[in-house]
Amino acid sequence: MDLLSVNDRAGEYPRSYYADSAAHLDRFPAAAGDLDCDVCVVGGGFTGLSTAYHLAQRGYDVVLLEAQRVGFGASGRNGGQVARGQRRDQEDLEAMVGDTHARALWDIGCQATDLVRELCSKDEVHTEFHPGIVHTVHRARDHAHNHAYVAHMQDKYGDDKISLLSPEECREIVNSPAYHGGTLDMGAGHVNPLELALGLARLATKAGARIFEGAKVTAIDEGDPACVKTDDANIKARFVVMGCNGYLGTLQKHVAARVMPINNFIVSTKPMTPEAQNRIVRNNYAVADSKFVVNYFRFSEDHRLLFGGTESYGYRFPKDIAGAVRKPLAEIFPQLKDVEIDHAWGGTLGITMNRMPHFERIGGNILTMSGFSGSGVALATLSGQIAAETIAGQAERFDIMARVPTYPFPGGPKLRSPLLVLAMLWYSLRDKL
């Protein structure tokens, strides 16, 4: 099965709240014939679109190939949360790679959030950056760790944007009996992700990049120049940038062994009044909890609760997405157990074993960046800027990311899904206990 088509119709966005409300672009043409360029970008999500934009700004001749529509994949379907730092917290990273490398990773993660905020200020990007993410804990015993972590970030990193929330303060902001305190990060925020992707496409084309849709890549021949092939086109390029994430398929088996596709699901409710919204989550903050299968939620500009939760590890989405997500929604907000849902959709993202992105050079002139593990709004967008500067000769940030070890999933592509299902059952049981 092909993840690009198994759950969706060719050339069409999924019926999501984002797709139904977006300021859509006219369809870009399909690629045909023999094309030459400086850089061929594969994938029209945050990574690819940001790469095309930042390279075109530098004067490079860029061709971007998207198998479906720009923003079609996880970039246009996710929860819209723009977190700071990396997917793993700083104490984990210090143990994993040492203090100096961990500090550099923190700086890059903060630069990612700053970049999204900057992009959202541009006329071409039709979404605001709304500040504030609450990270809640679902077990009372974890509150002590929260206290220590906030002190660690304030003392060691000088972070003045993160603060501790007592259980009472957390309940005042997030009206749920499921949580026992948390943290508030005012350096983080949330956006409409599809509008961010479409805005990046506008910026890229305005800067001179050539975007093609319905252009599924079938093969990449390494060399100088490299040759990227679709059914109808051959593109010769000095450099290739891969931004496929969960939709990589078999294009790069070495990378696919380290980046596994999983599915996640979101619902949107009918619009509420501003007063009703404030009775659920105050101050228009986004929220993500500490469960291994994370529940995450925020409100849209028109006061709909956008609630994400549950995962699946096969190719096909469940038949009743709304029913699957309603269960965790009702656990977190019992007062919304009968709330009317008007959109329910799924998306495929890429995860790694250690939940850190996989950055790698292949053959000297092919860059691949994927496995953002749920933190792609910020980090995938920044990865495009990093790819552009790397091709231009400044590879410091790329090398900082690439030095983080990412390992193949046990069992390879055939066994990794069953093994992950077993692991997820264990973590689900641990969350309940």
Tab-separated table of C-alpha atoms in Angstrom:
chain	number	residue	atom	x	y	z
A	1	MET	CA	0.000	0.000	0.000
A	2	ASP	CA	1.014	3.597	-0.630
A	3	LEU	CA	0.518	6.012	2.261
A	4	LEU	CA	0.086	8.811	-0.256
A	5	SER	CA	-3.145	7.297	-1.534
A	6	VAL	CA	-4.441	4.586	0.809
A	7	ASN	CA	-6.514	6.991	2.924
A	8	ASP	CA	-6.997	9.917	0.541
A	9	ARG	CA	-8.075	10.725	-2.988
A	10	ALA	CA	-5.387	11.724	-5.454
A	11	GLY	CA	-4.971	15.468	-5.751
A	12	GLU	CA	-7.460	16.313	-3.005
A	13	TYR	CA	-6.956	17.596	0.509
A	14	PRO	CA	-8.630	15.523	3.248
A	15	ARG	CA	-11.882	16.892	4.552
A	16	SER	CA	-10.523	18.556	7.659
A	17	TYR	CA	-11.368	21.786	9.432
A	18	TYR	CA	-8.198	23.266	7.979
A	19	ALA	CA	-8.938	22.255	4.393
A	20	ASP	CA	-12.549	23.462	4.586
A	21	SER	CA	-11.554	26.892	5.888
A	22	ALA	CA	-8.252	27.586	4.097
A	23	ALA	CA	-7.472	30.249	1.502
A	24	HIS	CA	-6.475	27.676	-1.111
A	25	LEU	CA	-3.989	28.172	-3.929
A	26	ASP	CA	-4.639	27.368	-7.549
A	27	ARG	CA	-3.345	23.933	-8.450
A	28	PHE	CA	0.291	23.917	-9.520
A	29	PRO	CA	1.132	22.133	-12.796
A	30	ALA	CA	2.482	18.607	-13.035
A	31	ALA	CA	6.149	18.127	-13.917
A	32	ALA	CA	6.824	16.910	-17.441
A	33	GLY	CA	9.834	16.347	-19.661
A	34	ASP	CA	13.471	17.067	-18.883
A	35	LEU	CA	14.149	19.786	-16.323
A	36	ASP	CA	17.371	21.245	-14.940
A	37	CYS	CA	17.818	23.151	-11.687
A	38	ASP	CA	20.265	23.925	-8.934
A	39	VAL	CA	18.224	22.130	-6.269
A	40	CYS	CA	15.386	19.631	-6.536
A	41	VAL	CA	13.241	19.462	-3.399
A	42	VAL	CA	11.118	16.354	-2.852
A	43	GLY	CA	8.035	16.933	-0.707
A	44	GLY	CA	5.690	19.893	-0.360
A	45	GLY	CA	5.318	20.031	3.412
A	46	PHE	CA	7.018	22.365	5.874
A	47	THR	CA	10.514	21.015	5.174
A	48	GLY	CA	10.250	21.167	1.407
A	49	LEU	CA	8.392	24.469	1.149
A	50	SER	CA	10.706	26.182	3.621
A	51	THR	CA	13.733	24.824	1.754
A	52	ALA	CA	12.379	26.107	-1.568
A	53	TYR	CA	11.609	29.521	-0.099
A	54	HIS	CA	14.944	30.022	1.618
A	55	LEU	CA	16.955	28.763	-1.358
A	56	ALA	CA	15.023	30.879	-3.871
A	57	GLN	CA	15.631	33.886	-1.626
A	58	ARG	CA	19.345	33.198	-2.034
A	59	GLY	CA	19.036	33.135	-5.821
A	60	TYR	CA	19.055	29.360	-6.407
A	61	ASP	CA	16.986	27.822	-9.195
A	62	VAL	CA	14.675	25.482	-7.276
A	63	VAL	CA	12.227	22.810	-8.432
A	64	LEU	CA	9.872	21.392	-5.775
A	65	LEU	CA	8.012	18.134	-6.460
A	66	GLU	CA	4.881	17.273	-4.445
A	67	ALA	CA	3.084	13.989	-5.093
A	68	GLN	CA	-0.307	15.370	-4.040
A	69	ARG	CA	-0.979	19.028	-3.089
A	70	VAL	CA	1.299	21.346	-1.108
A	71	GLY	CA	0.534	20.939	2.580
A	72	PHE	CA	-1.336	17.699	1.844
A	73	GLY	CA	0.439	15.557	4.455
A	74	ALA	CA	1.107	16.044	8.153
A	75	SER	CA	2.063	19.694	7.587
A	76	GLY	CA	-1.534	20.562	6.715
A	77	ARG	CA	-3.288	18.258	9.187
A	78	ASN	CA	-1.515	18.515	12.551
A	79	GLY	CA	-2.460	20.138	15.839
A	80	GLY	CA	-0.694	23.406	15.021
A	81	GLN	CA	1.399	23.512	18.184
A	82	VAL	CA	4.712	25.347	17.823
A	83	ALA	CA	6.878	24.035	20.646
A	84	ARG	CA	10.283	25.338	21.680
A	85	GLY	CA	13.382	23.222	21.926
A	86	GLN	CA	13.466	19.637	20.702
A	87	ARG	CA	10.999	16.768	21.056
A	88	ARG	CA	13.056	15.435	24.003
A	89	ASP	CA	13.511	17.632	27.040
A	90	GLN	CA	16.879	19.139	27.871
A	91	GLU	CA	17.726	16.802	30.728
A	92	ASP	CA	17.265	13.833	28.389
A	93	LEU	CA	19.438	15.485	25.760
A	94	GLU	CA	22.173	16.306	28.250
A	95	ALA	CA	22.329	12.620	29.165
A	96	MET	CA	22.202	11.610	25.503
A	97	VAL	CA	24.754	13.959	23.906
A	98	GLY	CA	26.367	16.023	26.685
A	99	ASP	CA	25.773	19.544	27.938
A	100	THR	CA	27.445	21.486	25.115
A	101	HIS	CA	25.635	19.660	22.317
A	102	ALA	CA	22.355	19.776	24.251
A	103	ARG	CA	22.675	23.563	24.613
A	104	ALA	CA	23.224	23.909	20.863
A	105	LEU	CA	20.126	21.784	20.225
A	106	TRP	CA	18.114	23.981	22.588
A	107	ASP	CA	19.223	27.107	20.746
A	108	ILE	CA	18.208	25.574	17.400
A	109	GLY	CA	14.830	24.559	18.818
A	110	CYS	CA	14.177	28.112	19.997
A	111	GLN	CA	15.260	29.487	16.610
A	112	ALA	CA	12.648	27.214	15.034
A	113	THR	CA	9.839	28.807	17.032
A	114	ASP	CA	11.171	32.286	16.280
A	115	LEU	CA	11.164	31.509	12.564
A	116	VAL	CA	7.517	30.400	12.602
A	117	ARG	CA	6.564	33.550	14.512
A	118	GLU	CA	8.432	35.653	11.940
A	119	LEU	CA	6.767	33.873	8.995
A	120	CYS	CA	3.330	34.411	10.493
A	121	SER	CA	3.932	38.173	10.398
A	122	LYS	CA	4.186	38.111	6.585
A	123	ASP	CA	1.201	39.053	4.410
A	124	GLU	CA	1.483	35.827	2.424
A	125	VAL	CA	0.892	33.697	5.531
A	126	HIS	CA	-2.752	33.799	6.591
A	127	THR	CA	-2.438	32.677	10.193
A	128	GLU	CA	-1.483	34.327	13.455
A	129	PHE	CA	1.027	33.049	15.974
A	130	HIS	CA	-0.894	32.687	19.262
A	131	PRO	CA	1.512	32.546	22.253
A	132	GLY	CA	1.374	30.009	25.064
A	133	ILE	CA	1.481	26.221	25.447
A	134	VAL	CA	0.507	24.503	28.687
A	135	HIS	CA	2.217	21.151	29.261
A	136	THR	CA	0.096	19.224	31.732
A	137	VAL	CA	0.961	16.143	33.814
A	138	HIS	CA	-1.578	13.345	34.178
A	139	ARG	CA	-0.053	11.829	37.339
A	140	ALA	CA	0.241	13.704	40.627
A	141	ARG	CA	3.658	12.217	41.340
A	142	ASP	CA	5.087	13.902	38.212
A	143	HIS	CA	4.532	17.388	39.592
A	144	ALA	CA	7.776	17.267	41.576
A	145	HIS	CA	9.699	16.595	38.373
A	146	ASN	CA	7.978	19.612	36.775
A	147	HIS	CA	9.192	21.791	39.629
A	148	ALA	CA	12.755	20.549	39.203
A	149	TYR	CA	12.670	20.892	35.421
A	150	VAL	CA	11.480	24.497	35.472
A	151	ALA	CA	14.247	25.340	37.960
A	152	HIS	CA	16.761	23.536	35.719
A	153	MET	CA	15.696	25.521	32.651
A	154	GLN	CA	15.654	28.832	34.461
A	155	ASP	CA	18.998	28.329	36.226
A	156	LYS	CA	21.026	26.533	33.554
A	157	TYR	CA	19.524	27.987	30.362
A	158	GLY	CA	18.329	31.357	31.579
A	159	ASP	CA	14.866	30.559	30.282
A	160	ASP	CA	12.486	33.290	31.446
A	161	LYS	CA	9.550	32.138	29.297
A	162	ILE	CA	8.730	28.931	31.187
A	163	SER	CA	6.897	28.893	34.518
A	164	LEU	CA	5.516	26.281	36.890
A	165	LEU	CA	1.763	25.762	37.284
A	166	SER	CA	0.515	24.321	40.542
A	167	PRO	CA	-2.380	21.846	40.309
A	168	GLU	CA	-4.749	24.668	41.263
A	169	GLU	CA	-3.276	27.091	38.714
A	170	CYS	CA	-3.368	24.422	36.029
A	171	ARG	CA	-7.033	23.650	36.735
A	172	GLU	CA	-7.821	27.356	36.544
A	173	ILE	CA	-6.421	27.445	32.994
A	174	VAL	CA	-7.374	23.963	31.758
A	175	ASN	CA	-10.746	22.984	33.189
A	176	SER	CA	-10.074	19.256	33.388
A	177	PRO	CA	-9.977	16.870	36.359
A	178	ALA	CA	-7.381	14.759	34.524
A	179	TYR	CA	-4.356	16.923	35.258
A	180	HIS	CA	-2.196	17.546	38.321
A	181	GLY	CA	-0.225	20.650	37.465
A	182	GLY	CA	2.019	21.553	34.589
A	183	THR	CA	4.151	24.240	33.015
A	184	LEU	CA	3.358	27.264	30.889
A	185	ASP	CA	5.706	28.138	28.020
A	186	MET	CA	5.046	31.635	26.682
A	187	GLY	CA	7.837	31.280	24.127
A	188	ALA	CA	5.835	28.562	22.378
A	189	GLY	CA	2.479	28.963	20.654
A	190	HIS	CA	0.058	27.694	18.037
A	191	VAL	CA	-0.924	28.409	14.444
A	192	ASN	CA	-3.172	27.129	11.656
A	193	PRO	CA	-0.704	24.683	10.068
A	194	LEU	CA	-2.257	24.416	6.612
A	195	GLU	CA	-2.318	28.190	6.276
A	196	LEU	CA	1.356	28.244	7.278
A	197	ALA	CA	2.167	25.676	4.579
A	198	LEU	CA	0.164	27.549	1.940
A	199	GLY	CA	1.867	30.772	2.990
A	200	LEU	CA	5.267	29.171	2.548
A	201	ALA	CA	4.208	28.098	-0.944
A	202	ARG	CA	3.236	31.686	-1.764
A	203	LEU	CA	6.559	32.953	-0.445
A	204	ALA	CA	8.514	30.302	-2.365
A	205	THR	CA	6.862	31.029	-5.711
A	206	LYS	CA	7.154	34.766	-5.158
A	207	ALA	CA	10.893	34.259	-4.612
A	208	GLY	CA	11.146	32.305	-7.878
A	209	ALA	CA	10.842	28.624	-6.943
A	210	ARG	CA	9.037	26.319	-9.388
A	211	ILE	CA	6.450	24.111	-7.665
A	212	PHE	CA	4.889	21.046	-9.274
A	213	GLU	CA	1.981	19.056	-7.845
A	214	GLY	CA	0.859	15.548	-8.740
A	215	ALA	CA	4.565	14.807	-9.239
A	216	LYS	CA	5.291	11.603	-7.336
A	217	VAL	CA	8.982	10.758	-7.277
A	218	THR	CA	9.677	7.170	-8.325
A	219	ALA	CA	13.474	7.072	-8.149
A	220	ILE	CA	16.535	9.148	-7.313
A	221	ASP	CA	19.813	8.401	-9.060
A	222	GLU	CA	22.770	9.603	-7.043
A	223	GLY	CA	25.531	11.462	-8.836
A	224	ASP	CA	26.650	14.931	-9.801
A	225	PRO	CA	24.191	15.976	-11.050
A	226	ALA	CA	21.631	13.772	-9.322
A	227	CYS	CA	18.594	12.703	-11.318
A	228	VAL	CA	15.128	12.743	-9.746
A	229	LYS	CA	12.476	10.828	-11.691
A	230	THR	CA	8.699	10.923	-11.791
A	231	ASP	CA	6.471	9.046	-14.229
A	232	ASP	CA	6.526	12.038	-16.581
A	233	ALA	CA	9.677	13.995	-15.798
A	234	ASN	CA	13.418	13.729	-15.240
A	235	ILE	CA	14.970	16.481	-13.162
A	236	LYS	CA	18.730	16.963	-13.073
A	237	ALA	CA	19.971	18.870	-10.037
A	238	ARG	CA	23.245	19.778	-8.358
A	239	PHE	CA	21.597	19.113	-4.995
A	240	VAL	CA	18.559	17.205	-3.795
A	241	VAL	CA	16.685	17.882	-0.539
A	242	MET	CA	14.367	15.173	0.786
A	243	GLY	CA	11.469	16.411	2.921
A	244	CYS	CA	9.111	13.412	2.907
A	245	ASN	CA	8.898	12.555	6.625
A	246	GLY	CA	6.222	9.867	7.145
A	247	TYR	CA	5.570	9.568	3.409
A	248	LEU	CA	9.108	8.571	2.414
A	249	GLY	CA	8.109	5.037	1.458
A	250	THR	CA	10.934	3.114	-0.235
A	251	LEU	CA	12.729	6.084	-1.789
A	252	GLN	CA	15.554	5.865	0.771
A	253	LYS	CA	15.538	2.484	2.525
A	254	HIS	CA	18.416	3.455	4.813
A	255	VAL	CA	16.406	6.424	6.104
A	256	ALA	CA	13.114	4.516	6.161
A	257	ALA	CA	14.673	2.034	8.593
A	258	ARG	CA	15.059	4.936	11.049
A	259	VAL	CA	11.856	6.890	10.372
A	260	MET	CA	8.590	5.063	10.925
A	261	PRO	CA	5.186	6.347	9.755
A	262	ILE	CA	2.405	6.399	12.341
A	263	ASN	CA	-1.078	7.855	12.165
A	264	ASN	CA	-2.628	10.386	14.510
A	265	PHE	CA	-6.165	11.754	14.596
A	266	ILE	CA	-7.930	15.061	15.307
A	267	VAL	CA	-11.515	16.253	15.624
A	268	SER	CA	-12.999	19.724	15.577
A	269	THR	CA	-16.160	20.620	17.436
A	270	LYS	CA	-18.883	22.969	16.370
A	271	PRO	CA	-18.012	26.604	17.155
A	272	MET	CA	-18.486	27.700	20.753
A	273	THR	CA	-18.980	31.167	22.157
A	274	PRO	CA	-15.839	32.947	23.397
A	275	GLU	CA	-17.202	32.564	26.934
A	276	ALA	CA	-17.672	28.803	26.495
A	277	GLN	CA	-14.144	28.511	25.101
A	278	ASN	CA	-12.755	30.312	28.132
A	279	ARG	CA	-14.538	27.862	30.421
A	280	ILE	CA	-12.571	25.036	28.767
A	281	VAL	CA	-9.123	26.618	28.226
A	282	ARG	CA	-8.320	30.154	29.303
A	283	ASN	CA	-6.228	32.731	27.451
A	284	ASN	CA	-6.339	30.846	24.129
A	285	TYR	CA	-3.405	28.656	25.140
A	286	ALA	CA	-2.620	25.360	23.436
A	287	VAL	CA	-2.292	22.287	25.657
A	288	ALA	CA	-0.362	19.012	25.448
A	289	ASP	CA	-0.278	16.393	28.183
A	290	SER	CA	2.326	13.970	29.491
A	291	LYS	CA	0.759	10.715	28.323
A	292	PHE	CA	2.915	8.562	26.070
A	293	VAL	CA	0.174	8.784	23.419
A	294	VAL	CA	-0.193	12.516	23.828
A	295	ASN	CA	-3.518	14.317	24.005
A	296	TYR	CA	-3.159	17.789	22.541
A	297	PHE	CA	-5.696	20.509	21.919
A	298	ARG	CA	-6.277	24.168	21.212
A	299	PHE	CA	-9.016	26.417	19.902
A	300	SER	CA	-9.363	27.739	16.371
A	301	GLU	CA	-9.922	31.391	15.559
A	302	ASP	CA	-13.668	30.693	15.297
A	303	HIS	CA	-13.753	29.007	18.745
A	304	ARG	CA	-13.820	25.328	17.772
A	305	LEU	CA	-11.996	22.915	20.028
A	306	LEU	CA	-9.396	21.071	17.933
A	307	PHE	CA	-8.591	17.925	19.921
A	308	GLY	CA	-5.973	15.366	18.903
A	309	GLY	CA	-5.432	11.955	20.396
A	310	THR	CA	-5.067	8.216	19.683
A	311	GLU	CA	-2.616	6.670	17.222
A	312	SER	CA	-2.541	3.734	14.822
A	313	TYR	CA	0.386	1.911	13.269
A	314	GLY	CA	-1.069	0.234	10.190
A	315	TYR	CA	-1.584	1.948	6.874
A	316	ARG	CA	-5.342	2.475	7.011
A	317	PHE	CA	-7.160	4.983	9.191
A	318	PRO	CA	-10.020	3.680	11.373
A	319	LYS	CA	-13.509	3.924	9.871
A	320	ASP	CA	-14.851	5.965	12.792
A	321	ILE	CA	-12.180	8.564	13.575
A	322	ALA	CA	-14.642	10.759	15.475
A	323	GLY	CA	-15.608	7.874	17.742
A	324	ALA	CA	-11.980	6.961	18.400
A	325	VAL	CA	-11.004	10.517	19.394
A	326	ARG	CA	-14.192	11.219	21.323
A	327	LYS	CA	-13.077	8.718	23.976
A	328	PRO	CA	-9.938	10.606	25.126
A	329	LEU	CA	-11.747	13.926	24.634
A	330	ALA	CA	-14.433	12.806	27.096
A	331	GLU	CA	-11.803	11.524	29.541
A	332	ILE	CA	-10.078	14.916	29.580
A	333	PHE	CA	-13.262	17.008	29.434
A	334	PRO	CA	-16.236	15.061	30.835
A	335	GLN	CA	-18.386	18.172	30.339
A	336	LEU	CA	-17.866	17.761	26.565
A	337	LYS	CA	-18.712	14.066	26.290
A	338	ASP	CA	-21.714	14.867	24.062
A	339	VAL	CA	-20.221	17.823	22.201
A	340	GLU	CA	-21.060	17.949	18.497
A	341	ILE	CA	-18.141	17.095	16.207
A	342	ASP	CA	-18.156	18.386	12.653
A	343	HIS	CA	-14.744	17.319	11.339
A	344	ALA	CA	-12.612	14.243	12.035
A	345	TRP	CA	-9.431	13.460	10.140
A	346	GLY	CA	-6.184	11.560	10.290
A	347	GLY	CA	-2.634	12.198	9.199
A	348	THR	CA	0.663	10.377	8.925
A	349	LEU	CA	3.801	11.631	10.634
A	350	GLY	CA	7.307	10.228	10.956
A	351	ILE	CA	8.834	9.158	14.268
A	352	THR	CA	12.289	7.914	15.215
A	353	MET	CA	13.345	5.543	17.977
A	354	ASN	CA	14.599	8.364	20.206
A	355	ARG	CA	12.079	10.953	18.930
A	356	MET	CA	14.861	13.166	17.569
A	357	PRO	CA	14.906	14.228	13.906
A	358	HIS	CA	17.062	12.320	11.444
A	359	PHE	CA	19.394	14.640	9.477
A	360	GLU	CA	21.809	13.042	7.026
A	361	ARG	CA	23.896	13.740	3.925
A	362	ILE	CA	23.804	11.065	1.243
A	363	GLY	CA	26.343	10.972	-1.564
A	364	GLY	CA	27.579	14.461	-0.726
A	365	ASN	CA	24.812	16.367	-2.521
A	366	ILE	CA	21.594	14.850	-1.124
A	367	LEU	CA	20.239	16.115	2.187
A	368	THR	CA	17.481	14.275	4.022
A	369	MET	CA	15.611	15.608	7.056
A	370	SER	CA	12.707	13.737	8.622
A	371	GLY	CA	11.401	11.997	11.744
A	372	PHE	CA	10.235	15.133	13.546
A	373	SER	CA	8.100	12.966	15.841
A	374	GLY	CA	5.289	15.448	16.379
A	375	SER	CA	7.407	18.616	16.632
A	376	GLY	CA	7.474	19.370	12.925
A	377	VAL	CA	5.630	22.693	12.797
A	378	ALA	CA	8.673	24.437	14.204
A	379	LEU	CA	11.558	22.051	13.506
A	380	ALA	CA	10.564	21.000	9.984
A	381	THR	CA	10.069	24.642	9.017
A	382	LEU	CA	13.509	25.517	10.391
A	383	SER	CA	15.027	22.488	8.659
A	384	GLY	CA	14.316	24.150	5.320
A	385	GLN	CA	16.267	27.219	6.362
A	386	ILE	CA	19.059	24.955	7.598
A	387	ALA	CA	19.106	23.035	4.290
A	388	ALA	CA	19.390	26.292	2.362
A	389	GLU	CA	22.322	27.567	4.390
A	390	THR	CA	24.016	24.150	4.180
A	391	ILE	CA	23.821	24.139	0.382
A	392	ALA	CA	25.149	27.705	0.426
A	393	GLY	CA	28.203	26.491	2.370
A	394	GLN	CA	27.321	27.023	6.046
A	395	ALA	CA	26.594	23.607	7.569
A	396	GLU	CA	27.037	24.269	11.303
A	397	ARG	CA	23.388	23.854	12.284
A	398	PHE	CA	22.865	20.877	9.961
A	399	ASP	CA	25.861	19.137	11.528
A	400	ILE	CA	24.599	19.847	15.066
A	401	MET	CA	21.341	18.085	14.190
A	402	ALA	CA	23.051	15.285	12.244
A	403	ARG	CA	25.341	14.418	15.160
A	404	VAL	CA	22.397	13.214	17.221
A	405	PRO	CA	22.371	9.433	16.764
A	406	THR	CA	19.223	7.874	15.313
A	407	TYR	CA	19.027	4.086	15.160
A	408	PRO	CA	17.092	1.629	12.969
A	409	PHE	CA	13.866	0.252	14.386
A	410	PRO	CA	14.250	-3.372	15.539
A	411	GLY	CA	13.018	-5.888	13.011
A	412	GLY	CA	13.135	-3.543	10.034
A	413	PRO	CA	10.037	-2.383	8.134
A	414	LYS	CA	8.214	-5.748	8.480
A	415	LEU	CA	8.479	-6.145	12.259
A	416	ARG	CA	8.737	-2.571	13.490
A	417	SER	CA	4.948	-1.966	13.498
A	418	PRO	CA	4.031	-5.085	15.555
A	419	LEU	CA	6.849	-4.356	17.992
A	420	LEU	CA	5.731	-0.757	18.355
A	421	VAL	CA	2.140	-1.859	18.961
A	422	LEU	CA	3.351	-4.028	21.860
A	423	ALA	CA	5.348	-1.112	23.236
A	424	MET	CA	2.373	1.215	22.926
A	425	LEU	CA	0.111	-1.246	24.767
A	426	TRP	CA	2.635	-1.291	27.601
A	427	TYR	CA	2.874	2.512	27.758
A	428	SER	CA	-0.910	2.814	27.566
A	429	LEU	CA	-1.212	0.472	30.549
A	430	ARG	CA	1.484	2.441	32.385
A	431	ASP	CA	-0.428	5.694	31.735
A	432	LYS	CA	-3.577	4.140	33.229
A	433	LEU	CA	-1.732	2.853	36.285
